Short mmCIF file of C-alpha atoms in Angstrom, two decimals:
data_model
loop_
_atom_site.label_atom_id
_atom_site.label_comp_id
_atom_site.label_asym_id
_atom_site.label_seq_id
_atom_site.Cartn_x
_atom_site.Cartn_y
_atom_site.Cartn_z
CA UNK A 28 0.96 9.10 12.60
CA UNK A 29 -0.82 10.43 9.55
CA UNK A 30 -4.65 10.20 9.47
CA UNK A 31 -5.91 9.49 5.95
CA UNK A 32 -9.63 9.43 5.24
CA UNK A 33 -10.94 8.12 1.93
CA UNK A 34 -14.44 8.57 0.49
CA UNK A 35 -16.60 7.00 -0.71
CA UNK A 36 -16.05 3.43 0.46
CA UNK A 37 -18.01 2.06 -2.51
CA UNK A 38 -18.75 3.61 -5.89
CA UNK A 39 -20.89 2.24 -8.71
CA UNK A 40 -20.80 3.99 -12.09
CA UNK A 41 -22.18 3.35 -15.54
CA UNK A 42 -19.61 2.46 -18.17
CA UNK A 43 -18.43 5.63 -19.86
CA UNK A 44 -19.18 7.85 -16.87
CA UNK A 45 -16.56 9.42 -14.59
CA UNK A 46 -15.53 8.28 -11.13
CA UNK A 47 -14.07 10.51 -8.41
CA UNK A 48 -12.48 9.40 -5.15
CA UNK A 49 -11.35 11.87 -2.50
CA UNK A 50 -8.83 11.60 0.31
CA UNK A 51 -8.01 13.98 3.12
CA UNK A 52 -4.94 14.01 5.32
CA UNK A 53 -3.82 15.74 8.49
CA UNK A 54 -0.04 16.23 8.38
CA UNK A 55 1.08 19.38 6.59
CA UNK A 56 4.57 17.82 6.19
CA UNK A 57 3.17 15.23 3.78
CA UNK A 58 4.73 15.55 0.34
CA UNK A 59 3.96 12.44 -1.72
CA UNK A 60 0.49 11.17 -2.67
CA UNK A 61 0.22 7.92 -4.65
CA UNK A 62 -2.88 6.04 -5.78
CA UNK A 63 -2.96 2.25 -5.98
CA UNK A 64 -5.34 -0.12 -7.74
CA UNK A 65 -5.91 -3.58 -6.30
CA UNK A 66 -7.57 -6.35 -8.25
CA UNK A 67 -8.96 -9.45 -6.60
CA UNK A 68 -6.23 -11.73 -5.29
CA UNK A 69 -3.44 -9.36 -6.28
CA UNK A 70 -1.24 -6.83 -4.58
CA UNK A 71 -1.80 -3.08 -4.99
CA UNK A 72 -0.37 -1.55 -8.15
CA UNK A 73 0.59 2.09 -8.52
CA UNK A 74 -1.55 3.88 -11.11
CA UNK A 75 -0.59 7.52 -10.58
CA UNK A 76 1.18 9.67 -8.03
CA UNK A 77 1.70 13.35 -7.32
CA UNK A 78 4.18 15.33 -5.26
CA UNK A 79 3.47 18.41 -3.19
CA UNK A 80 5.04 20.83 -5.66
CA UNK A 81 2.44 19.93 -8.33
CA UNK A 82 -1.30 20.67 -8.30
CA UNK A 83 -2.49 18.28 -10.97
CA UNK A 84 -1.22 15.32 -12.96
CA UNK A 85 -2.84 13.38 -15.77
CA UNK A 86 -2.14 10.05 -17.43
CA UNK A 87 -4.60 9.16 -20.20
CA UNK A 88 -7.99 8.57 -18.49
CA UNK A 89 -6.64 9.02 -14.97
CA UNK A 90 -5.89 12.30 -13.21
CA UNK A 91 -5.03 13.36 -9.68
CA UNK A 92 -5.53 16.80 -8.17
CA UNK A 93 -3.95 18.08 -4.97
CA UNK A 94 -5.08 20.93 -2.73
CA UNK A 95 -2.33 21.40 -0.12
CA UNK A 96 -4.12 24.23 1.66
CA UNK A 97 -7.22 22.14 2.27
CA UNK A 98 -5.16 18.95 2.69
CA UNK A 99 -7.08 16.86 0.23
CA UNK A 100 -6.41 15.14 -3.08
CA UNK A 101 -8.64 13.33 -5.53
CA UNK A 102 -8.48 10.62 -8.17
CA UNK A 103 -10.49 11.17 -11.35
CA UNK A 104 -11.19 8.36 -13.81
CA UNK A 105 -12.90 9.41 -17.03
CA UNK A 106 -14.68 7.24 -19.61
CA UNK A 107 -14.78 4.32 -17.19
CA UNK A 108 -14.48 0.79 -18.54
CA UNK A 109 -15.30 -2.60 -16.95
CA UNK A 110 -11.59 -3.22 -16.35
CA UNK A 111 -11.54 -0.19 -14.06
CA UNK A 112 -13.54 -2.23 -11.53
CA UNK A 113 -11.23 -2.76 -8.54
CA UNK A 114 -10.38 -1.44 -5.09
CA UNK A 115 -8.52 1.88 -5.12
CA UNK A 116 -6.33 3.12 -2.27
CA UNK A 117 -4.92 6.55 -1.69
CA UNK A 118 -1.75 6.94 0.34
CA UNK A 119 0.15 9.78 1.96
CA UNK A 120 3.86 9.99 2.75
CA UNK A 121 4.94 12.18 5.64
CA UNK A 122 8.42 13.59 6.01
CA UNK A 123 7.93 13.59 9.77
CA UNK A 124 7.92 9.83 10.27
CA UNK A 125 9.11 8.54 6.86
CA UNK A 126 6.05 6.34 6.47
CA UNK A 127 3.37 5.79 3.87
CA UNK A 128 -0.15 5.79 5.35
CA UNK A 129 -3.08 4.34 3.38
CA UNK A 130 -6.74 5.20 3.17
CA UNK A 131 -9.30 2.45 3.82
CA UNK A 132 -10.00 1.91 0.12
CA UNK A 133 -12.83 2.48 -2.38
CA UNK A 134 -14.48 -0.43 -4.19
CA UNK A 135 -15.32 0.78 -7.69
CA UNK A 136 -17.81 -1.15 -9.81
CA UNK A 137 -18.30 -0.19 -13.46
CA UNK A 138 -21.67 -1.37 -14.78
CA UNK A 139 -21.79 -2.40 -18.43
CA UNK B 13 12.46 -9.93 -13.74
CA UNK B 14 10.02 -11.40 -11.19
CA UNK B 15 9.54 -8.22 -9.11
CA UNK B 16 8.44 -8.96 -5.53
CA UNK B 17 7.81 -12.61 -4.72
CA UNK B 18 5.99 -13.71 -1.58
CA UNK B 19 5.70 -17.24 -0.24
CA UNK B 20 3.57 -19.00 0.76
CA UNK B 21 0.39 -17.65 -0.87
CA UNK B 22 -1.87 -19.26 1.74
CA UNK B 23 -1.22 -20.58 5.25
CA UNK B 24 -3.32 -21.83 8.14
CA UNK B 25 -1.77 -21.89 11.61
CA UNK B 26 -2.90 -22.84 15.07
CA UNK B 27 -2.67 -20.34 17.91
CA UNK B 28 0.82 -20.34 19.38
CA UNK B 29 2.60 -21.68 16.30
CA UNK B 30 5.41 -19.76 14.68
CA UNK B 31 6.16 -19.21 11.05
CA UNK B 32 8.10 -17.05 8.61
CA UNK B 33 6.60 -15.26 5.65
CA UNK B 34 9.14 -14.94 2.89
CA UNK B 35 9.67 -11.91 0.64
CA UNK B 36 12.24 -11.55 -2.11
CA UNK B 37 12.80 -8.86 -4.73
CA UNK B 38 15.13 -8.82 -7.73
CA UNK B 39 15.10 -5.09 -8.49
CA UNK B 40 18.00 -4.17 -6.17
CA UNK B 41 15.67 -1.95 -4.12
CA UNK B 42 17.01 -0.62 -0.84
CA UNK B 43 13.64 0.02 0.80
CA UNK B 44 11.44 -2.94 1.76
CA UNK B 45 8.37 -3.08 3.95
CA UNK B 46 5.63 -5.32 5.30
CA UNK B 47 1.95 -4.37 5.50
CA UNK B 48 -1.11 -6.14 6.73
CA UNK B 49 -4.48 -5.62 5.08
CA UNK B 50 -7.69 -6.03 7.05
CA UNK B 51 -11.25 -5.33 5.83
CA UNK B 52 -12.15 -1.65 6.01
CA UNK B 53 -8.72 -0.62 7.30
CA UNK B 54 -6.55 -0.31 4.22
CA UNK B 55 -2.91 -1.31 4.57
CA UNK B 56 -1.03 -0.80 7.82
CA UNK B 57 2.75 -0.77 8.04
CA UNK B 58 4.28 -3.47 10.25
CA UNK B 59 8.04 -3.09 9.78
CA UNK B 60 10.32 -1.59 7.20
CA UNK B 61 13.99 -1.62 6.19
CA UNK B 62 16.13 0.95 4.39
CA UNK B 63 18.95 -1.48 3.65
CA UNK B 64 20.71 -4.63 4.73
CA UNK B 65 21.16 -4.71 8.49
CA UNK B 66 18.72 -1.83 9.12
CA UNK B 67 15.12 -2.31 10.21
CA UNK B 68 12.55 -0.21 12.04
CA UNK B 69 9.01 -0.47 13.37
CA UNK B 70 5.91 0.68 11.59
CA UNK B 71 2.41 1.33 12.86
CA UNK B 72 1.56 -2.19 14.10
CA UNK B 73 4.82 -4.04 14.96
CA UNK B 74 3.75 -6.04 18.02
CA UNK B 75 3.94 -9.80 17.52
CA UNK B 76 6.20 -9.57 14.47
CA UNK B 77 9.95 -9.67 13.95
CA UNK B 78 12.01 -8.88 10.87
CA UNK B 79 15.61 -9.01 9.76
CA UNK B 80 17.40 -7.90 6.62
CA UNK B 81 20.63 -9.79 5.98
CA UNK B 82 20.65 -9.20 2.21
CA UNK B 83 19.27 -6.55 -0.13
CA UNK B 84 17.00 -9.13 -1.79
CA UNK B 85 15.25 -10.75 1.18
CA UNK B 86 13.07 -9.40 3.96
CA UNK B 87 11.35 -12.19 5.95
CA UNK B 88 8.57 -11.54 8.47
CA UNK B 89 8.38 -13.79 11.52
CA UNK B 90 5.40 -14.52 13.70
CA UNK B 91 6.81 -15.85 16.96
CA UNK B 92 3.56 -17.03 18.57
CA UNK B 93 0.57 -16.69 16.24
CA UNK B 94 -2.66 -15.20 17.59
CA UNK B 95 -6.13 -15.08 15.96
CA UNK B 96 -5.78 -11.28 15.74
CA UNK B 97 -2.97 -11.83 13.24
CA UNK B 98 -5.36 -13.37 10.72
CA UNK B 99 -4.91 -11.08 7.74
CA UNK B 100 -3.48 -10.66 4.27
CA UNK B 101 0.20 -9.70 4.37
CA UNK B 102 1.89 -7.72 1.65
CA UNK B 103 5.56 -7.10 1.09
CA UNK B 104 6.66 -4.07 -0.91
CA UNK B 105 9.93 -2.63 -2.19
CA UNK B 106 11.12 0.59 -3.76
CA UNK B 107 14.28 2.53 -4.48
CA UNK B 108 15.41 4.32 -1.33
CA UNK B 109 14.72 7.90 -2.34
CA UNK B 110 13.24 9.56 0.71
CA UNK B 111 12.78 6.45 2.84
CA UNK B 112 9.47 5.42 1.35
CA UNK B 113 8.29 8.25 -0.88
CA UNK B 114 8.97 6.32 -4.05
CA UNK B 115 6.53 4.11 -5.99
CA UNK B 116 6.10 0.89 -4.06
CA UNK B 117 6.16 -2.47 -5.84
CA UNK B 118 3.92 -4.96 -4.05
CA UNK B 119 3.91 -8.74 -4.04
CA UNK B 120 0.64 -10.63 -4.42
CA UNK B 121 0.30 -11.29 -0.71
CA UNK B 122 0.16 -14.13 1.79
CA UNK B 123 -3.28 -15.00 3.13
CA UNK B 124 -2.84 -16.14 6.72
CA UNK B 125 -5.48 -17.67 8.98
CA UNK B 126 -4.86 -18.33 12.66
CA UNK B 127 -7.23 -20.81 14.28
#
């Protein structure tokens, strides 16, 4: 199956600063890369996704970049706010086994 | 539109007991799946279904059974609970697309403890 590594495992930022989370994957057949946000006691919620034919995608303060050659993709959150505090998961979909594999998660804390 | 509904929200079982975790969605999604979430390990796929009557194994299927008799429901059964199955279980659904490469809609989870 796909091996997805996510770094860092915890991230503390000052309100207004940027946060960056990086994920690497192993299967070159992977073609879909979503990011999920999970708040305490809730299920993961999709915040942004990117497909392999696109290098970058942006939605307001959130952006994702994809480097297919290096097999890594990153989540960028700008102008962080306290409500951005949550656990963030990257995921990778492989066409080889039709499954979505998740990273271990990053706990983001935004300090006021 | 309730989305994905999971019941119960919490459950405590004794080793060897059986139970069924319920999952229902009202979005007419073909693809449904079950994940377990353990500390430091992200979400791991247990079983998935691409439509009524069709199920398949994920990454960690041992000890779990599923069935899909309707589009709306996808129950997960623990036949003989073991302490290693203590976890938070999430059900998700999405349009079929490429068998899972569509945005997943998650329920709020079932927190299960096996004593």
